[in-house]
């Protein structure tokens, strides 16, 4: 938090409004200030050279960072995605009503990013299918993972079509940045935790975001795309719940602990939504089916409180710390 050079001591933690604190990108928010501030000469921020301004640093709780739409493929906790290239093979042509050059530019950036994230989800489900095969999952789950990968191919194509229309030239994904070896999950507990985080939470939120965006979208072609994505992401979220239910049934206490940990963390820290691009004109955003950041945050909070955490409570039963941690959420 920046303070005036004349202010020698930091305000007490109880007096600090979390909204006044500088936050990182990717939609992270400070939810609670948990300790006293320390005065520093310069406050570095997110790798950017600091302004010559003294400030106070506070220990805080933050929402979980999430820089992606949908389900990314993560290698060593890093989400991978391709770079954007000129490519006519992914994008069908879509006709949009005219937009200002400025709005077109900002909105294209957001749709390019969403399309690249959908493209990365193809790889994520390919790995989910291999993990499920390796762990002896029932055929329905393996089949649904493959179907989900095909859904993501469609989402990526639709996203690149919209991005290309906004860019004025066809764009697509470069080669996916994978090496020769793709590490699979360490075991059932990790598969269950990933299904809880990316499927039960991430894709449920993605589904509701797409549905809310469709409700405000003024372009019929984009609205139809968003409604299709909302339905598919809902199914992908169900696959997450089914995977967690199966893993809890066949796994030991470590599986249960891993799943409880994911939901307890979400209850404590909330879910962040992607923050991308510079356009904050609600009318321009609505035209091409994008929610502003505040609307996305509201939707994610509602999804967590009204759908995801109640379902987690029902799935995990009534015993243990989990219930205590989720009770106040
Ligand atoms: Fe998707
Ligand atoms: Fe998905």
Coordinates of C-alpha atoms and ligand atoms in Angstrom, one line a residue:
X1 CA 0.0 0.0 0.0
X2 CA 1.4 3.4 -1.0
X3 CA 1.6 6.0 1.8
X4 CA 2.6 9.6 1.7
X5 CA 6.4 10.2 2.2
X6 CA 5.6 12.2 5.3
X7 CA 3.8 9.3 7.0
X8 CA 6.4 7.5 9.1
X9 CA 4.5 4.5 10.5
X10 CA 2.1 2.2 8.8
X11 CA -1.6 2.3 9.7
X12 CA -2.7 -0.6 12.0
X13 CA -3.8 -3.7 10.1
X14 CA -7.4 -3.3 11.4
X15 CA -7.6 0.1 9.8
X16 CA -6.5 -1.0 6.3
X17 CA -9.2 -1.6 3.7
X18 CA -8.1 -4.7 1.6
X19 CA -9.5 -2.8 -1.4
X20 CA -6.8 -0.1 -1.0
X21 CA -4.0 -2.6 -1.3
X22 CA -2.3 -3.1 -4.6
X23 CA -3.0 -6.5 -6.1
X24 CA -1.3 -8.6 -8.7
X25 CA -2.7 -9.4 -12.1
X26 CA -4.8 -12.4 -13.1
X27 CA -7.8 -11.3 -11.0
X28 CA -6.1 -11.9 -7.6
X29 CA -7.8 -10.0 -4.8
X30 CA -6.8 -9.3 -1.2
X31 CA -9.4 -10.8 1.0
X32 CA -8.0 -10.1 4.4
X33 CA -5.1 -8.2 6.0
X34 CA -3.7 -10.6 8.6
X35 CA -0.8 -8.7 10.2
X36 CA 0.9 -5.5 10.9
X37 CA 2.4 -3.5 8.0
X38 CA 6.1 -2.9 7.5
X39 CA 7.3 0.4 6.0
X40 CA 9.6 -0.1 3.0
X41 CA 11.4 2.6 0.9
X42 CA 10.0 1.3 -2.3
X43 CA 7.2 -1.2 -3.0
X44 CA 8.0 -3.5 -5.9
X45 CA 5.0 -4.6 -7.8
X46 CA 4.7 -7.6 -10.0
X47 CA 8.2 -7.4 -11.5
X48 CA 7.7 -3.8 -12.6
X49 CA 10.4 -1.4 -11.4
X50 CA 8.9 0.4 -8.4
X51 CA 7.9 4.0 -8.3
X52 CA 10.1 6.1 -6.0
X53 CA 7.3 6.0 -3.4
X54 CA 7.6 4.7 0.1
X55 CA 4.9 2.2 1.1
X56 CA 3.6 -0.3 3.6
X57 CA 3.7 -4.1 3.0
X58 CA 1.1 -6.2 4.9
X59 CA 0.8 -10.0 5.2
X60 CA -2.5 -10.8 3.5
X61 CA -4.8 -13.6 2.3
X62 CA -5.5 -13.5 -1.4
X63 CA -7.9 -15.2 -3.7
X64 CA -6.4 -18.0 -5.7
X65 CA -4.8 -16.7 -8.9
X66 CA -6.4 -17.9 -12.1
X67 CA -5.2 -16.6 -15.4
X68 CA -7.1 -19.0 -17.6
X69 CA -10.5 -19.6 -19.0
X70 CA -11.5 -23.3 -18.5
X71 CA -9.1 -26.1 -17.7
X72 CA -5.4 -25.6 -18.5
X73 CA -2.7 -28.3 -18.9
X74 CA -0.3 -27.6 -16.0
X75 CA 3.2 -28.9 -16.0
X76 CA 5.0 -28.3 -12.6
X77 CA 2.2 -25.9 -11.7
X78 CA 2.7 -23.8 -14.8
X79 CA -0.3 -23.5 -17.2
X80 CA 0.9 -24.0 -20.8
X81 CA -0.5 -22.4 -23.8
X82 CA 0.5 -22.0 -27.5
X83 CA 1.4 -18.7 -29.0
X84 CA -0.9 -16.9 -31.4
X85 CA -0.1 -17.3 -35.1
X86 CA -1.6 -16.3 -38.4
X87 CA -3.5 -19.4 -39.4
X88 CA -6.7 -19.8 -41.4
X89 CA -7.3 -23.4 -40.5
X90 CA -8.8 -23.0 -37.0
X91 CA -11.1 -20.0 -37.6
X92 CA -14.4 -20.2 -39.4
X93 CA -15.6 -16.8 -40.7
X94 CA -18.0 -14.8 -38.5
X95 CA -19.5 -11.5 -39.5
X96 CA -19.8 -8.9 -36.7
X97 CA -21.4 -5.5 -36.6
X98 CA -18.9 -2.6 -36.8
X99 CA -16.9 -1.6 -33.7
X100 CA -14.5 1.2 -33.0
X101 CA -10.9 0.3 -33.8
X102 CA -10.0 0.8 -30.2
X103 CA -12.7 -1.5 -28.9
X104 CA -12.0 -4.1 -31.6
X105 CA -8.4 -4.2 -30.6
X106 CA -9.0 -4.7 -26.8
X107 CA -11.8 -7.2 -27.4
X108 CA -9.7 -9.2 -29.9
X109 CA -7.0 -9.5 -27.2
X110 CA -9.4 -11.0 -24.8
X111 CA -11.0 -13.5 -27.3
X112 CA -7.5 -14.5 -28.5
X113 CA -6.6 -15.3 -25.0
X114 CA -9.8 -17.2 -24.3
X115 CA -9.3 -19.2 -27.6
X116 CA -5.7 -20.1 -26.6
X117 CA -7.0 -21.3 -23.2
X118 CA -9.7 -23.4 -24.8
X119 CA -6.9 -24.9 -27.1
X120 CA -4.8 -25.7 -24.0
X121 CA -7.8 -27.5 -22.5
X122 CA -7.6 -30.1 -25.3
X123 CA -4.2 -31.1 -24.0
X124 CA -5.5 -31.1 -20.4
X125 CA -8.2 -33.6 -21.2
X126 CA -5.9 -35.7 -23.2
X127 CA -3.8 -36.1 -20.1
X128 CA -6.8 -36.6 -17.9
X129 CA -7.8 -39.5 -20.2
X130 CA -4.4 -41.1 -19.8
X131 CA -4.4 -40.6 -16.0
X132 CA -7.8 -42.3 -15.8
X133 CA -6.7 -45.2 -18.0
X134 CA -3.6 -45.7 -15.9
X135 CA -5.5 -45.7 -12.6
X136 CA -8.1 -48.2 -13.8
X137 CA -11.1 -45.8 -13.9
X138 CA -14.5 -47.0 -15.2
X139 CA -15.0 -46.7 -19.0
X140 CA -17.6 -44.0 -18.7
X141 CA -15.1 -41.6 -17.2
X142 CA -12.5 -42.4 -19.8
X143 CA -15.1 -41.9 -22.6
X144 CA -16.3 -38.6 -21.1
X145 CA -12.7 -37.3 -20.9
X146 CA -12.2 -38.0 -24.6
X147 CA -15.5 -36.4 -25.5
X148 CA -14.5 -33.3 -23.4
X149 CA -11.3 -33.0 -25.3
X150 CA -13.3 -32.9 -28.6
X151 CA -15.6 -30.3 -27.0
X152 CA -12.5 -28.2 -26.3
X153 CA -11.4 -28.5 -30.0
X154 CA -14.8 -27.0 -30.9
X155 CA -14.5 -24.3 -28.3
X156 CA -11.0 -23.4 -29.5
X157 CA -12.2 -23.2 -33.2
X158 CA -15.2 -21.0 -32.2
X159 CA -12.9 -18.8 -30.1
X160 CA -10.4 -18.3 -32.9
X161 CA -13.3 -17.6 -35.3
X162 CA -14.5 -14.7 -33.0
X163 CA -10.9 -13.5 -32.4
X164 CA -10.2 -13.6 -36.2
X165 CA -13.3 -11.6 -36.9
X166 CA -12.2 -9.0 -34.4
X167 CA -8.6 -9.0 -35.6
X168 CA -9.7 -8.7 -39.2
X169 CA -7.4 -11.6 -40.2
X170 CA -7.4 -15.3 -39.4
X171 CA -5.5 -16.4 -36.3
X172 CA -4.9 -19.7 -34.7
X173 CA -2.6 -21.5 -32.2
X174 CA 1.0 -22.3 -32.9
X175 CA 2.3 -25.8 -32.0
X176 CA 1.5 -26.7 -28.4
X177 CA 4.7 -26.2 -26.3
X178 CA 5.1 -29.7 -25.0
X179 CA 8.4 -31.6 -24.8
X180 CA 8.9 -35.3 -25.5
X181 CA 7.8 -36.2 -22.0
X182 CA 4.5 -35.2 -20.4
X183 CA 4.4 -36.0 -16.7
X184 CA 1.2 -37.7 -15.7
X185 CA -0.2 -37.2 -12.2
X186 CA 1.6 -38.7 -9.3
X187 CA -1.4 -40.9 -8.3
X188 CA -5.1 -41.0 -7.4
X189 CA -5.0 -38.3 -4.8
X190 CA -3.5 -35.8 -7.3
X191 CA -6.0 -36.8 -10.0
X192 CA -8.9 -36.3 -7.5
X193 CA -7.5 -32.9 -6.4
X194 CA -7.1 -31.8 -10.0
X195 CA -10.6 -32.9 -10.8
X196 CA -11.9 -31.0 -7.8
X197 CA -10.0 -27.8 -8.6
X198 CA -10.2 -27.7 -12.4
X199 CA -13.5 -29.6 -13.0
X200 CA -15.8 -29.2 -9.9
X201 CA -14.7 -25.6 -9.3
X202 CA -13.1 -24.2 -12.5
X203 CA -15.4 -25.6 -15.1
X204 CA -18.5 -24.9 -13.0
X205 CA -17.4 -21.3 -12.8
X206 CA -16.5 -21.3 -16.5
X207 CA -20.0 -22.6 -17.4
X208 CA -21.8 -19.9 -15.3
X209 CA -19.6 -17.2 -16.7
X210 CA -20.4 -18.3 -20.3
X211 CA -24.1 -18.4 -19.5
X212 CA -24.0 -14.9 -17.9
X213 CA -22.0 -13.6 -20.9
X214 CA -24.5 -15.1 -23.3
X215 CA -27.4 -13.3 -21.5
X216 CA -25.8 -9.9 -22.2
X217 CA -24.3 -10.7 -25.6
X218 CA -25.8 -8.7 -28.6
X219 CA -24.2 -10.7 -31.4
X220 CA -26.4 -13.7 -32.2
X221 CA -23.5 -15.9 -33.5
X222 CA -21.4 -15.2 -30.4
X223 CA -24.4 -15.8 -28.1
X224 CA -25.0 -19.2 -29.6
X225 CA -21.3 -20.1 -29.2
X226 CA -21.4 -19.0 -25.5
X227 CA -24.6 -21.0 -24.8
X228 CA -22.9 -24.1 -26.4
X229 CA -19.8 -23.6 -24.3
X230 CA -21.9 -23.1 -21.1
X231 CA -23.6 -26.5 -21.7
X232 CA -20.3 -28.3 -22.5
X233 CA -18.5 -26.8 -19.5
X234 CA -21.4 -27.9 -17.2
X235 CA -20.9 -31.4 -18.5
X236 CA -17.1 -31.1 -17.9
X237 CA -17.8 -30.0 -14.4
X238 CA -20.0 -33.1 -13.9
X239 CA -17.1 -35.2 -15.1
X240 CA -15.0 -33.6 -12.4
X241 CA -17.6 -34.5 -9.7
X242 CA -17.9 -38.0 -11.0
X243 CA -14.1 -38.4 -11.0
X244 CA -13.9 -37.2 -7.5
X245 CA -16.8 -39.5 -6.4
X246 CA -15.0 -42.5 -8.0
X247 CA -11.7 -41.6 -6.4
X248 CA -13.2 -41.2 -3.0
X249 CA -14.9 -44.6 -3.4
X250 CA -11.8 -46.5 -4.4
X251 CA -9.1 -44.4 -2.7
X252 CA -7.8 -44.1 0.9
X253 CA -7.6 -41.2 3.4
X254 CA -5.0 -39.4 1.3
X255 CA -7.5 -39.0 -1.5
X256 CA -10.1 -37.6 0.8
X257 CA -7.6 -35.2 2.4
X258 CA -6.5 -33.9 -1.0
X259 CA -10.1 -33.3 -2.1
X260 CA -11.1 -31.7 1.2
X261 CA -8.1 -29.4 1.0
X262 CA -9.1 -28.1 -2.4
X263 CA -12.6 -27.2 -1.3
X264 CA -11.5 -25.8 2.0
X265 CA -9.0 -23.6 0.3
X266 CA -11.7 -22.4 -2.1
X267 CA -14.1 -21.7 0.8
X268 CA -11.3 -19.7 2.5
X269 CA -9.8 -17.9 -0.4
X270 CA -12.5 -17.6 -3.1
X271 CA -12.1 -18.2 -6.8
X272 CA -10.4 -15.6 -9.0
X273 CA -11.5 -14.9 -12.5
X274 CA -9.3 -13.9 -15.5
X275 CA -8.5 -10.2 -15.8
X276 CA -7.5 -9.5 -19.3
X277 CA -7.3 -6.6 -21.7
X278 CA -7.8 -2.9 -21.4
X279 CA -11.4 -2.5 -22.5
X280 CA -13.7 -1.5 -19.7
X281 CA -16.6 -0.2 -21.8
X282 CA -19.6 -2.4 -20.8
X283 CA -21.4 -1.8 -24.0
X284 CA -18.5 -2.9 -26.2
X285 CA -17.9 -5.9 -23.9
X286 CA -21.5 -6.9 -24.1
X287 CA -21.6 -6.6 -27.8
X288 CA -19.1 -9.5 -28.2
X289 CA -20.1 -11.5 -25.1
X290 CA -17.6 -10.5 -22.5
X291 CA -18.4 -9.7 -18.9
X292 CA -16.6 -6.9 -17.1
X293 CA -14.4 -8.0 -14.2
X294 CA -16.9 -7.1 -11.5
X295 CA -19.7 -9.1 -13.1
X296 CA -17.3 -12.0 -13.4
X297 CA -16.3 -11.8 -9.8
X298 CA -19.9 -11.7 -8.7
X299 CA -20.8 -14.7 -10.8
X300 CA -17.8 -16.7 -9.5
X301 CA -18.7 -15.9 -5.8
X302 CA -22.3 -17.0 -6.4
X303 CA -21.2 -20.2 -8.1
X304 CA -19.0 -21.0 -5.2
X305 CA -21.5 -20.2 -2.5
X306 CA -24.7 -21.5 -4.1
X307 CA -23.5 -24.5 -6.1
X308 CA -20.0 -25.7 -5.6
X309 CA -19.5 -25.7 -1.8
X310 CA -23.0 -27.1 -1.1
X311 CA -22.3 -29.9 -3.5
X312 CA -18.9 -30.5 -1.9
X313 CA -20.5 -30.7 1.5
X314 CA -23.0 -33.2 0.2
X315 CA -20.3 -35.3 -1.4
X316 CA -17.9 -35.3 1.5
X317 CA -20.5 -36.2 4.1
X318 CA -20.8 -34.8 7.6
X319 CA -17.6 -35.9 9.3
X320 CA -14.4 -34.1 9.9
X321 CA -12.7 -30.7 9.8
X322 CA -14.0 -30.1 6.3
X323 CA -17.5 -29.5 7.5
X324 CA -16.2 -27.0 10.1
X325 CA -14.2 -25.1 7.4
X326 CA -17.0 -25.1 5.0
X327 CA -19.7 -24.3 7.5
X328 CA -18.9 -20.6 7.6
X329 CA -18.4 -20.2 3.9
Ligands
LIG1 FE1 -13.9 -25.1 -23.0
LIG2 FE1 -14.1 -27.4 -20.4

